[in-house]
PDB file of C-alpha atoms in Angstrom:
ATOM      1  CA  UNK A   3       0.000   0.000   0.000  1.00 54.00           C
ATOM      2  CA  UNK A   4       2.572   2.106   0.681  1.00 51.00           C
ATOM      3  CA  UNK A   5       4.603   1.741  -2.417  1.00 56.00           C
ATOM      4  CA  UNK A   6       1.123   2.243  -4.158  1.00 56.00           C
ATOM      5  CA  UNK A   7       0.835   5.554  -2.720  1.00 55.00           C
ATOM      6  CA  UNK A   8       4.249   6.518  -3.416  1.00 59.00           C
ATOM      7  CA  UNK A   9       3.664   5.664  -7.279  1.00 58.00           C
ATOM      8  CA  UNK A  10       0.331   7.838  -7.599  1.00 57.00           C
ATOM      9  CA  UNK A  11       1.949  10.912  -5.896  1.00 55.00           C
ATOM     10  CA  UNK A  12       4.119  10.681  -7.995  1.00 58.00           C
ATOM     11  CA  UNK A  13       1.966  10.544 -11.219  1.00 56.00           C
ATOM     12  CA  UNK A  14       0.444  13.432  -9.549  1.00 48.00           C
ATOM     13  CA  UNK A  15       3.436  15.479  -9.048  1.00 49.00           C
ATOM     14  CA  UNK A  16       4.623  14.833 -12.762  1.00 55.00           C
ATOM     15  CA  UNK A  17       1.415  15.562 -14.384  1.00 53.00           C
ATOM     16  CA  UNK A  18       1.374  19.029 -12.001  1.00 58.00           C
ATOM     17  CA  UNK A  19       4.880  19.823 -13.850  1.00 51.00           C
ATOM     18  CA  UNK A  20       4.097  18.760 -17.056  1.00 54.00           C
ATOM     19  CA  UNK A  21       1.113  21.008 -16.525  1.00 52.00           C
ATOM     20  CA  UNK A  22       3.266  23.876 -15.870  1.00 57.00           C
ATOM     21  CA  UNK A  23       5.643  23.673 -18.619  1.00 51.00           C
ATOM     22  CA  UNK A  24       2.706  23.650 -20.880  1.00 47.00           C
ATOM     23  CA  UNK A  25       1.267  26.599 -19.848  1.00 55.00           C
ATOM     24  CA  UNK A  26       4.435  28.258 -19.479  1.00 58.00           C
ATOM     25  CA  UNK A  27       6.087  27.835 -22.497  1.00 55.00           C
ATOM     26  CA  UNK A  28       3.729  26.526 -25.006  1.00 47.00           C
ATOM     27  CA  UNK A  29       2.307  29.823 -25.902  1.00 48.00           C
ATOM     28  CA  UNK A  30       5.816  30.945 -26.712  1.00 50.00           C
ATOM     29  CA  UNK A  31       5.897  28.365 -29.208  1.00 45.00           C
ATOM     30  CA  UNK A  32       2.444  28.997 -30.375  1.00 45.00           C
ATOM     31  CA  UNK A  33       2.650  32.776 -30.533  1.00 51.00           C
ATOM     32  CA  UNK A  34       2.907  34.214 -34.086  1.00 58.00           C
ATOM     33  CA  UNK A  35       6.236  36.358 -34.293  1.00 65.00           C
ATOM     34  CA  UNK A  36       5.507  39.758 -34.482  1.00 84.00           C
ATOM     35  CA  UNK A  37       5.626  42.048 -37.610  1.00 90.00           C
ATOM     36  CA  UNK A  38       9.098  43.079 -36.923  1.00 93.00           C
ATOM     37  CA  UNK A  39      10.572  40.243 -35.970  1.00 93.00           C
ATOM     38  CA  UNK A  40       9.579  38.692 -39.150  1.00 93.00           C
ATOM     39  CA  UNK A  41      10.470  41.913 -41.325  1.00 93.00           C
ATOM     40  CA  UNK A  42      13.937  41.056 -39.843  1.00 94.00           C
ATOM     41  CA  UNK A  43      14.497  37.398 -39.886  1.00 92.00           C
ATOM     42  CA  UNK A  44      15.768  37.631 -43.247  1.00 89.00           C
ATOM     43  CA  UNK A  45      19.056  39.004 -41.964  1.00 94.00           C
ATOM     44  CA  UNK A  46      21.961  37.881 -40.031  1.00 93.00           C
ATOM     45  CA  UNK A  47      23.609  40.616 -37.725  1.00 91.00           C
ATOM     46  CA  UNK A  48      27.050  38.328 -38.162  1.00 91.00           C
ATOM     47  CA  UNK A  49      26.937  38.582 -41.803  1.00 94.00           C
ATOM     48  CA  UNK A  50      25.852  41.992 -42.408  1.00 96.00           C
ATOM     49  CA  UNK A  51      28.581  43.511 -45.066  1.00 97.00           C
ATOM     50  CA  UNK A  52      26.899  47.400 -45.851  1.00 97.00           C
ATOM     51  CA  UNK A  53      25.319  50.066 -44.052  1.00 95.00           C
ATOM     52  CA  UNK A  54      23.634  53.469 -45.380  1.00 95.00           C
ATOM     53  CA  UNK A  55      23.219  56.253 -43.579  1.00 92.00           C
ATOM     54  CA  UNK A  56      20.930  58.757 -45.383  1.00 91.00           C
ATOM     55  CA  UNK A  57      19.407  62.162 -44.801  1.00 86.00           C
ATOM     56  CA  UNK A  58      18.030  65.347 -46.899  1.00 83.00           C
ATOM     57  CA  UNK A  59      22.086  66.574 -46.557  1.00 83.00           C
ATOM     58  CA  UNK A  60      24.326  63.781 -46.400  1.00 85.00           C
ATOM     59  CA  UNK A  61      24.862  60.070 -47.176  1.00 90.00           C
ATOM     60  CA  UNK A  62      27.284  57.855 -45.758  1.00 92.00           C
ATOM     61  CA  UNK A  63      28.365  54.529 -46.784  1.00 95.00           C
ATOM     62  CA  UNK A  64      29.730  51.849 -44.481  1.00 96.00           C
ATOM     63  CA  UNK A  65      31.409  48.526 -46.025  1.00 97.00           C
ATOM     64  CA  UNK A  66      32.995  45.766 -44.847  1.00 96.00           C
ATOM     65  CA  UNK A  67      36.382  45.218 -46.265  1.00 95.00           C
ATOM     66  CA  UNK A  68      38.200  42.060 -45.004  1.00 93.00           C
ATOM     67  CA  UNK A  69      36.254  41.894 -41.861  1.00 92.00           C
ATOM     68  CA  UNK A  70      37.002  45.137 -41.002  1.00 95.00           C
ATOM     69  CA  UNK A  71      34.497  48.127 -41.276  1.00 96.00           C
ATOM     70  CA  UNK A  72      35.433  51.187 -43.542  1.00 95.00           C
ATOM     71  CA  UNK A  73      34.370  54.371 -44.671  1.00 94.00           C
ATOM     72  CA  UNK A  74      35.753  56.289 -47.818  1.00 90.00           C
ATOM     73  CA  UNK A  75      38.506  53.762 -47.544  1.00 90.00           C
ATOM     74  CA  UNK A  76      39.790  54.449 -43.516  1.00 92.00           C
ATOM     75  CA  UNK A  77      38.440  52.494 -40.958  1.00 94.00           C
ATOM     76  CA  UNK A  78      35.546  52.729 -39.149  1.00 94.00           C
ATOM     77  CA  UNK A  79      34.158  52.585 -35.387  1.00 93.00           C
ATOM     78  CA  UNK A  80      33.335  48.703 -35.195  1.00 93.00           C
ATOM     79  CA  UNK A  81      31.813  49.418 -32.012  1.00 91.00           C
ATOM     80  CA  UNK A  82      29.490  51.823 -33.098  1.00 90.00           C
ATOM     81  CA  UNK A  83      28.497  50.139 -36.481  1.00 93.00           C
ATOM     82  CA  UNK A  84      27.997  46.853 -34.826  1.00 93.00           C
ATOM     83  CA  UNK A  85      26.123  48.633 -31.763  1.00 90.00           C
ATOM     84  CA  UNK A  86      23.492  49.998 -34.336  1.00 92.00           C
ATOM     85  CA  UNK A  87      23.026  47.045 -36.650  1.00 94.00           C
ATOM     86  CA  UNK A  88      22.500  44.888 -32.964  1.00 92.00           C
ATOM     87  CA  UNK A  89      19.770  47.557 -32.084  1.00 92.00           C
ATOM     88  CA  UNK A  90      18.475  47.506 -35.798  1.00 94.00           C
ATOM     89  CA  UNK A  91      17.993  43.123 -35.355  1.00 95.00           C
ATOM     90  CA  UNK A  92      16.952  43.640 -31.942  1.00 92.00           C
ATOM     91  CA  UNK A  93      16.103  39.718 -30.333  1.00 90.00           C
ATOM     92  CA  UNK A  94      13.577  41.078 -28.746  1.00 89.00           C
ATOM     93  CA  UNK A  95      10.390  43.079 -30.396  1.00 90.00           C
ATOM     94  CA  UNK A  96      10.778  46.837 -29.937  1.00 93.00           C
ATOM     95  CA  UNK A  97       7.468  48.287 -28.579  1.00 92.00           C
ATOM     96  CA  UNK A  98       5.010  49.400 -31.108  1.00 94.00           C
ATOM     97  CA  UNK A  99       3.886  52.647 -30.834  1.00 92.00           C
ATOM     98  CA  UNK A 100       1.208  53.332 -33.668  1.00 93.00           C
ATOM     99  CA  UNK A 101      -0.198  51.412 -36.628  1.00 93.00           C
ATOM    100  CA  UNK A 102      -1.488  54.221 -38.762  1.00 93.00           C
ATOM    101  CA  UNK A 103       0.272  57.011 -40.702  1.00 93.00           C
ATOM    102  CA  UNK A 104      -1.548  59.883 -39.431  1.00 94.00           C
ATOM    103  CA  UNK A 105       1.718  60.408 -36.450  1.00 94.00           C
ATOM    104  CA  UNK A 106       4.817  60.165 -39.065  1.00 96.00           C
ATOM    105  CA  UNK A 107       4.749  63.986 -38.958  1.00 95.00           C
ATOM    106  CA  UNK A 108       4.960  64.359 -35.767  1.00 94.00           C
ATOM    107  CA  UNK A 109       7.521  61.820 -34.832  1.00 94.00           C
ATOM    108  CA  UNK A 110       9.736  63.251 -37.836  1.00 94.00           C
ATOM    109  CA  UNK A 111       9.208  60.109 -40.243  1.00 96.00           C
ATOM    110  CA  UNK A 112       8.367  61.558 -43.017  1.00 95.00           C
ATOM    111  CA  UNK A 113      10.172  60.735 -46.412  1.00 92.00           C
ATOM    112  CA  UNK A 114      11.686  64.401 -46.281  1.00 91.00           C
ATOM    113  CA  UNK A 115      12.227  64.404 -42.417  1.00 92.00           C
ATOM    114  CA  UNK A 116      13.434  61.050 -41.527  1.00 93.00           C
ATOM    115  CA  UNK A 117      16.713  59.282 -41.548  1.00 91.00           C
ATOM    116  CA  UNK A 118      17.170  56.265 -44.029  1.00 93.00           C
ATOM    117  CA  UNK A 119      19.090  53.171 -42.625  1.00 94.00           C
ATOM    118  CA  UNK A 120      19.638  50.380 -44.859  1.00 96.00           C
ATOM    119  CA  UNK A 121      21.499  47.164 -44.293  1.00 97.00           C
ATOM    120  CA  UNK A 122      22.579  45.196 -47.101  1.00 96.00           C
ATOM    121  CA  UNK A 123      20.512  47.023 -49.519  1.00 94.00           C
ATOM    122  CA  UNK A 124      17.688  44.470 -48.535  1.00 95.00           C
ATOM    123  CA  UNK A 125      16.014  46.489 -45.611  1.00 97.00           C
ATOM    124  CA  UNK A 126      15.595  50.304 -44.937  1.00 97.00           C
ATOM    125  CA  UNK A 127      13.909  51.666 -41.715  1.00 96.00           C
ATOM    126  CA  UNK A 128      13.607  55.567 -41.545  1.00 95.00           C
ATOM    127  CA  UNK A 129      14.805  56.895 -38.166  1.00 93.00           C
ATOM    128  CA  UNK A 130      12.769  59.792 -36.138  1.00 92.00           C
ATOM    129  CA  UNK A 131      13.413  61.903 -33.621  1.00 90.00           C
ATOM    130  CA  UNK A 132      14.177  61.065 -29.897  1.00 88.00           C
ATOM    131  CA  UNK A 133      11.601  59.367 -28.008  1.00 83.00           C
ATOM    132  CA  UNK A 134      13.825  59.799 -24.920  1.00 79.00           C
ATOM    133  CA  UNK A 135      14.943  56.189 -24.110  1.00 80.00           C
ATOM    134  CA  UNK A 136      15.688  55.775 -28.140  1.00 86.00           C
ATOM    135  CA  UNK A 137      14.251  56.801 -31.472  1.00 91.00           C
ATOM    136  CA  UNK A 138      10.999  57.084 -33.552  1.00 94.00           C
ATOM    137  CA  UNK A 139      11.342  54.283 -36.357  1.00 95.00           C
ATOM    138  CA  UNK A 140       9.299  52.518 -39.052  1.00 96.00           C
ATOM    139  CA  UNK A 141      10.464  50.400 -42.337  1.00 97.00           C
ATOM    140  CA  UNK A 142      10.052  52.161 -45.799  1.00 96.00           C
ATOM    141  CA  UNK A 143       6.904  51.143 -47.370  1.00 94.00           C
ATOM    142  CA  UNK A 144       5.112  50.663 -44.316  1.00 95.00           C
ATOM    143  CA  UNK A 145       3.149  52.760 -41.523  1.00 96.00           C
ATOM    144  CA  UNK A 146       3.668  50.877 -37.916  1.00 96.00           C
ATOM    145  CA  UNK A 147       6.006  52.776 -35.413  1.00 96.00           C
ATOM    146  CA  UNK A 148       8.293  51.861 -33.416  1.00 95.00           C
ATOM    147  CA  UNK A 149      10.556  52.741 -30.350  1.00 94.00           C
ATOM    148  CA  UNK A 150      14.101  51.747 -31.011  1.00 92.00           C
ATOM    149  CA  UNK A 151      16.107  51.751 -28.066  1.00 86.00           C
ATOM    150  CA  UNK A 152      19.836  53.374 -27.270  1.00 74.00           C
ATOM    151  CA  UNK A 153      19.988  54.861 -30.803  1.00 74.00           C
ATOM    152  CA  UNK A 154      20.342  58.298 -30.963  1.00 62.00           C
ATOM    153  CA  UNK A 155      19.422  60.207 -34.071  1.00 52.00           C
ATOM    154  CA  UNK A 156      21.673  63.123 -33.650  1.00 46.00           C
ATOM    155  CA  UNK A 157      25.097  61.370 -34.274  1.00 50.00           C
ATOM    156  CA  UNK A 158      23.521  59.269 -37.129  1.00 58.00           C
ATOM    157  CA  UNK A 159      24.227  61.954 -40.087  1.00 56.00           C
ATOM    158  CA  UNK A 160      27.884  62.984 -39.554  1.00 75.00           C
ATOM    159  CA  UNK A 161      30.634  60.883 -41.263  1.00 83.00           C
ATOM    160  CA  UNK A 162      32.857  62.432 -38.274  1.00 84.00           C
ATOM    161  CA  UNK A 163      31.384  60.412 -36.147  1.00 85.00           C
ATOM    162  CA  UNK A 164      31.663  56.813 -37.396  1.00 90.00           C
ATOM    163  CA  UNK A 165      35.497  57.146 -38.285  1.00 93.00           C
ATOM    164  CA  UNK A 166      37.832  55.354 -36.015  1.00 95.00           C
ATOM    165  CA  UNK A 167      39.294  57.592 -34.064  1.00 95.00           C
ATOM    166  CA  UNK A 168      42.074  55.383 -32.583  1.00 96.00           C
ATOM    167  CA  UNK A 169      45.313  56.834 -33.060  1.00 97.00           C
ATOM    168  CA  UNK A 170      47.121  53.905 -31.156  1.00 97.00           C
ATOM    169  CA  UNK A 171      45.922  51.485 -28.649  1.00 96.00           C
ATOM    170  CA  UNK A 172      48.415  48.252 -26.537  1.00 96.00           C
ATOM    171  CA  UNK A 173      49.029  47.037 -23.529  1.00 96.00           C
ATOM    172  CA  UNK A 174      50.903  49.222 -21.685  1.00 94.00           C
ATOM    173  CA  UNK A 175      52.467  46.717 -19.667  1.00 93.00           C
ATOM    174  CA  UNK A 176      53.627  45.078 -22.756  1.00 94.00           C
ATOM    175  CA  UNK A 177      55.872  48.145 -23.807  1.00 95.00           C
ATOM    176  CA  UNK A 178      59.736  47.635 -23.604  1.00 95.00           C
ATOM    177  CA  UNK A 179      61.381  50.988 -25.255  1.00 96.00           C
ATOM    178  CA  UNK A 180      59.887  54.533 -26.553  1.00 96.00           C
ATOM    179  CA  UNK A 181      62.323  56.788 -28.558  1.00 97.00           C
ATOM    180  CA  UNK A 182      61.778  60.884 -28.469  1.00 96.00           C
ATOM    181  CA  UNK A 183      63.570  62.969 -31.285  1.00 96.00           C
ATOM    182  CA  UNK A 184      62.586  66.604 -30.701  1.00 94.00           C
ATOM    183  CA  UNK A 185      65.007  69.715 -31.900  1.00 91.00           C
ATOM    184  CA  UNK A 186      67.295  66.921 -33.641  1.00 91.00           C
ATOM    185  CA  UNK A 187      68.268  65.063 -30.697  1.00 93.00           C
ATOM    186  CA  UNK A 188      66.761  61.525 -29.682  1.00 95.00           C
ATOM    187  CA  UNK A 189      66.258  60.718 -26.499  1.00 93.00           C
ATOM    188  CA  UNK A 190      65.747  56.617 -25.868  1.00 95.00           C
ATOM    189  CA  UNK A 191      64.473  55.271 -22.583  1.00 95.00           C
ATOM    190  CA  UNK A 192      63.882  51.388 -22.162  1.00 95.00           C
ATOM    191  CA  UNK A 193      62.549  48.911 -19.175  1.00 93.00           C
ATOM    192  CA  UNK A 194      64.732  47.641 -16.709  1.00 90.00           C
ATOM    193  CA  UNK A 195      62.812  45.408 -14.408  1.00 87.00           C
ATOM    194  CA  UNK A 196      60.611  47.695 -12.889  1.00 85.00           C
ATOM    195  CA  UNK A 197      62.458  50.566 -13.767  1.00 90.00           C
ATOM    196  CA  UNK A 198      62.680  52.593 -16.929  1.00 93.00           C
ATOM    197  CA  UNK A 199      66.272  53.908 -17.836  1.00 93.00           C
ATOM    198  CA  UNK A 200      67.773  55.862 -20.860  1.00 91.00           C
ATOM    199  CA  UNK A 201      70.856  54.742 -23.331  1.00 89.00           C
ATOM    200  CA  UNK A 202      73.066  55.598 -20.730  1.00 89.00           C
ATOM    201  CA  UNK A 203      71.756  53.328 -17.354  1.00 89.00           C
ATOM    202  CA  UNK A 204      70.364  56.673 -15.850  1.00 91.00           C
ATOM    203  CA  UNK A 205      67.081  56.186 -14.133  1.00 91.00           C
ATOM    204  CA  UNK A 206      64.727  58.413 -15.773  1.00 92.00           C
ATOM    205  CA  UNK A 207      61.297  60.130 -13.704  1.00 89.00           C
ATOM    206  CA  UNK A 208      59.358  57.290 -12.535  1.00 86.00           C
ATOM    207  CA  UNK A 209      55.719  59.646 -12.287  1.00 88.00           C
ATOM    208  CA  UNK A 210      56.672  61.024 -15.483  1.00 89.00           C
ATOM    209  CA  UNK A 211      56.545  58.098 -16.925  1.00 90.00           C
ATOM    210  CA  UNK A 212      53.365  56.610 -15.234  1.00 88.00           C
ATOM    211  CA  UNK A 213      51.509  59.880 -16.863  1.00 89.00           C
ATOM    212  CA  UNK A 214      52.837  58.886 -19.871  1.00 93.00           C
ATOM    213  CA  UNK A 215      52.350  55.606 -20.346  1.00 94.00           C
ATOM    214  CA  UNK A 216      48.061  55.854 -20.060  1.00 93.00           C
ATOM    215  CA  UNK A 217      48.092  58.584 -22.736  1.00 93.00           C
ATOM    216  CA  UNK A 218      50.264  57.034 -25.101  1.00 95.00           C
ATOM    217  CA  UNK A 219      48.629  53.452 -24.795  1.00 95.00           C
ATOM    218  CA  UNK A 220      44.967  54.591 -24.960  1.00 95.00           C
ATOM    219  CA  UNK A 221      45.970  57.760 -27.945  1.00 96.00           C
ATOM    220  CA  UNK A 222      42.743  58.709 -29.553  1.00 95.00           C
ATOM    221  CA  UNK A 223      41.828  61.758 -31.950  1.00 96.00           C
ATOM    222  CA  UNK A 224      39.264  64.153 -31.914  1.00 92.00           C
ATOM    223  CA  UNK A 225      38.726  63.955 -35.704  1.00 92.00           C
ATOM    224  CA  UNK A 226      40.507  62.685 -38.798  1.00 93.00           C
ATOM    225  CA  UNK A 227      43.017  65.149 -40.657  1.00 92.00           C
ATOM    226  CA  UNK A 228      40.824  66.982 -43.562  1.00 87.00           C
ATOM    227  CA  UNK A 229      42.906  68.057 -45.973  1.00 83.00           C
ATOM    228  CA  UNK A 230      40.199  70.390 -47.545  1.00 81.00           C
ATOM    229  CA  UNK A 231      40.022  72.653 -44.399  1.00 82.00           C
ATOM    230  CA  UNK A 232      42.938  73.777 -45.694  1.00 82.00           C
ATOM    231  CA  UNK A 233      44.946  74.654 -42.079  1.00 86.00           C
ATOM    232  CA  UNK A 234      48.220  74.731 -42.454  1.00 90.00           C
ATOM    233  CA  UNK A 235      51.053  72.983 -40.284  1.00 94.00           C
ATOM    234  CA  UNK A 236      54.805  72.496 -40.268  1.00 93.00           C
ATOM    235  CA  UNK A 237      56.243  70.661 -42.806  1.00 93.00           C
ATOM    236  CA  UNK A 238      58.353  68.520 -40.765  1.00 95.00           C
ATOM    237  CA  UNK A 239      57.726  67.223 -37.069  1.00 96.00           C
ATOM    238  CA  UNK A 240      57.736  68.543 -33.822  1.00 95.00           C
ATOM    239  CA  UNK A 241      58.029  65.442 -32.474  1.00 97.00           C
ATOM    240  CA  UNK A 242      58.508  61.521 -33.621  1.00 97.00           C
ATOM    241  CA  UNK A 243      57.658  58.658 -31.032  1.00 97.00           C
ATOM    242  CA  UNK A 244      58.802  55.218 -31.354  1.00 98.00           C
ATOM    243  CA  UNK A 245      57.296  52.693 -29.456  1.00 97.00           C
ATOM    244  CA  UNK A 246      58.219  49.059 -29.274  1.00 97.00           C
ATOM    245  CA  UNK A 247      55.962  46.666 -27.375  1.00 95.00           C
ATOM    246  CA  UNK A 248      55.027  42.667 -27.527  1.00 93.00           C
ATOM    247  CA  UNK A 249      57.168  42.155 -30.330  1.00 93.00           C
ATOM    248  CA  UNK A 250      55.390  44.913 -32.260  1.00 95.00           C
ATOM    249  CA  UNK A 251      56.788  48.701 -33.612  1.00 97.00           C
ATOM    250  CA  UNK A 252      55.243  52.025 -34.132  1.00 98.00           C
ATOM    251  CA  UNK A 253      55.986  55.608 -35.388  1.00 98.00           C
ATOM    252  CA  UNK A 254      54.065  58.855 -35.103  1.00 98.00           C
ATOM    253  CA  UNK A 255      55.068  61.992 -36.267  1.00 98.00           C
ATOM    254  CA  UNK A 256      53.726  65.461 -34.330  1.00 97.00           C
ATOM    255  CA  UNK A 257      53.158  68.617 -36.115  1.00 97.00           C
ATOM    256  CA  UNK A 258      52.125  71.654 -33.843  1.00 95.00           C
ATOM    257  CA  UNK A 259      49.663  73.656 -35.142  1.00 93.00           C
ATOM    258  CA  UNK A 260      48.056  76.716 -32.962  1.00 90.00           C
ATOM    259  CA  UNK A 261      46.094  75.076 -30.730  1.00 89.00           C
ATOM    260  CA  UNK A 262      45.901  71.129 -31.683  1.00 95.00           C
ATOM    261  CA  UNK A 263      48.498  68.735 -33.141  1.00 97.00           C
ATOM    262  CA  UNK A 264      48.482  67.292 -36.679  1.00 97.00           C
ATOM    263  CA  UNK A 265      49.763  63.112 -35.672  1.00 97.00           C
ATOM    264  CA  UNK A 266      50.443  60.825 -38.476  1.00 97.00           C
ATOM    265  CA  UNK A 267      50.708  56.961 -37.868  1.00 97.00           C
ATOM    266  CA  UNK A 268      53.482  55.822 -40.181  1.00 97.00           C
ATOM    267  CA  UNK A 269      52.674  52.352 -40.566  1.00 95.00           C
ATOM    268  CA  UNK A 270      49.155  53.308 -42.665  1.00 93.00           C
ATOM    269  CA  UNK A 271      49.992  57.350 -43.413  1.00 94.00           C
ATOM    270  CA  UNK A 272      46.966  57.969 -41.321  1.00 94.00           C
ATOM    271  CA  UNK A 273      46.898  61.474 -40.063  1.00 96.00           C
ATOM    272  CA  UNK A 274      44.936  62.603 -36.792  1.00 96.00           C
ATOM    273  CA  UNK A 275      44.347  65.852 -35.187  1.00 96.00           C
ATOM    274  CA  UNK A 276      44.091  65.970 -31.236  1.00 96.00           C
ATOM    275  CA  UNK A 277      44.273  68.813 -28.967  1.00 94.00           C
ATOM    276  CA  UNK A 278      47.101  69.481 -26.988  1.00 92.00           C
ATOM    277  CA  UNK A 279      45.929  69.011 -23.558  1.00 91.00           C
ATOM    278  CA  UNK A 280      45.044  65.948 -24.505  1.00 91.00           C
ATOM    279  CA  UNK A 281      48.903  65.232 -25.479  1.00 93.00           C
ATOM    280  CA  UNK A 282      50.340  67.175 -23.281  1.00 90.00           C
ATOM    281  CA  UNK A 283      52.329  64.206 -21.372  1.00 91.00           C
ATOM    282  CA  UNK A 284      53.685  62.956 -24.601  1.00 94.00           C
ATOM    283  CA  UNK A 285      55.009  66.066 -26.022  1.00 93.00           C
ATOM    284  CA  UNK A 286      56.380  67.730 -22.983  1.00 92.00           C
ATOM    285  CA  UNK A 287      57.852  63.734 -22.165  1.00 92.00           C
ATOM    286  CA  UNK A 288      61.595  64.480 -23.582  1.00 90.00           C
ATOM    287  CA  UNK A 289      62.445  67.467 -21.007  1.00 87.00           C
ATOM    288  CA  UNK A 290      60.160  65.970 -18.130  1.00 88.00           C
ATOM    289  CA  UNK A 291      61.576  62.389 -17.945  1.00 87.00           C
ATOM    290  CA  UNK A 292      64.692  64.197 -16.254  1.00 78.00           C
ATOM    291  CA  UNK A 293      62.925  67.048 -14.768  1.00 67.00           C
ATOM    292  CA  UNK A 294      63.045  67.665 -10.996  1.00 56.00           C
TER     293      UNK A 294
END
């Protein structure tokens, strides 16, 4: 008897929890996808290879080049290009907001007020204004709205903005040797141990080069060199930096202009323009290293 009742609570406890999976997931699997989740499905955010910004002033084309993300030929912010097409093929349904036309005005959507997004040349939403936690949106051809999260509408037109910025970028604790040639003479420090030392065995500033070493690892621009601005800077270098670090070599040349610095990255030609403050350790580095 007692083995009997053991068997049928335990029927009952199994048909209780088959009960609840039922009704907990089978409506998931039941549930018609929305509208667009389906408009979607035809792409693959990991195999996405163009991107079109568009607007009533500009257009900007993003390709993928070897794996790697380019505008105009230069590189492009990954991060930011593969932020927006992973908000574009959300997982999850963005809320909808409106099924009719008559609101397009007013949440800028319009053919003529809206910006056009297109991936692959396959799918096109047109981008509103802010709805504060993301942006006004709705696919070409079609009137439902949507809120698209953590997209911003304001940084969407300006090629600027989607350039890489990245002037150079390592592991700082991976650097063996930087070399400074400034007014014709090259200064060369390299690590000992723990230390950091010149040609010579002399012990150079130890908190000079700790403020050094962040800016120089992490060096990012403000904006790409445009040659059609037309602003003039020396013809030859304020400063060249050589930096040697996990079996790897770099150069970058520093022309001062009035208030920024013109940087070019010799291994690609690349030219960058920073401000000085933001360079300040690196270009003051050859007299501070031995300062008192």
């Amino acid at each position: 008897m007692k083995n009997k009742n053991i068997i049928i609570l335990t029927l009952v406890f199994a048909v209780l929890v088959g009960f609840l999976v039922v009704k907990t997931y089978l409506p998931r699997f039941l549930s018609k996808p929305s509208a667009y989740m389906q408009k979607t499905s035809s792409l693959d955010k990991t195999s996405v290879q163009s991107l079109t910004i568009k607007d009533k002033t500009a257009t900007i084309s993003i390709v993928k080049e070897n794996s790697v993300w380019k505008i105009n030929g230069k590189k492009a912010d990954s991060d930011k290009v593969d932020n927006l097409i992973n908000q574009l093929l959300t997982p999850d349904s963005p809320e909808l907001i409106a099924q009719t036309d008559k609101r397009h005005k007013e949440f800028e959507l319009t053919d003529d007020t809206a910006t056009k997004i297109t991936l692959d040349d396959k799918l096109t939403w047109l981008v509103g204004k802010s709805s504060g936690t993301g942006v006004y949106a709705r696919f070409e051809g079609e009137n439902d709205v949507y809120i698209i999260k953590d997209i911003w509408r304001t940084s969407l037109p300006s090629v600027s903005d989607w350039y890489d910025k990245t002037i150079l970028e390592f592991d700082q604790t991976k650097l063996t040797k930087i070399s400074f040639t400034q007014n014709g003479k090259t200064t060369v420090i390299v690590k000992k141990d723990e230390k950091w030392v010149d040609t010579n065995g002399k012990e150079v500033k130890k908190d000079k080069v700790e403020s050094l070493l962040p800016q120089l690892s992490n060096l990012t621009a403000h904006s790409l060199f445009d040659a059609e601005k037309k602003i003039d800077y020396p013809k030859t270098p304020t400063l060249t930096v050589t930096v040697e670090y996990d079996g790897k070599s770099e150069t970058l040349e520093f022309y001062k202009g009035s208030s920024d610095y013109l940087i070019k990255r010799m291994s690609d030609k690349e030219q960058f323009i920073a401000s000085e403050y933001s360079i300040l350790s690196i270009v003051s580095a050859p007299k501070d290293l031995y300062s008192q």
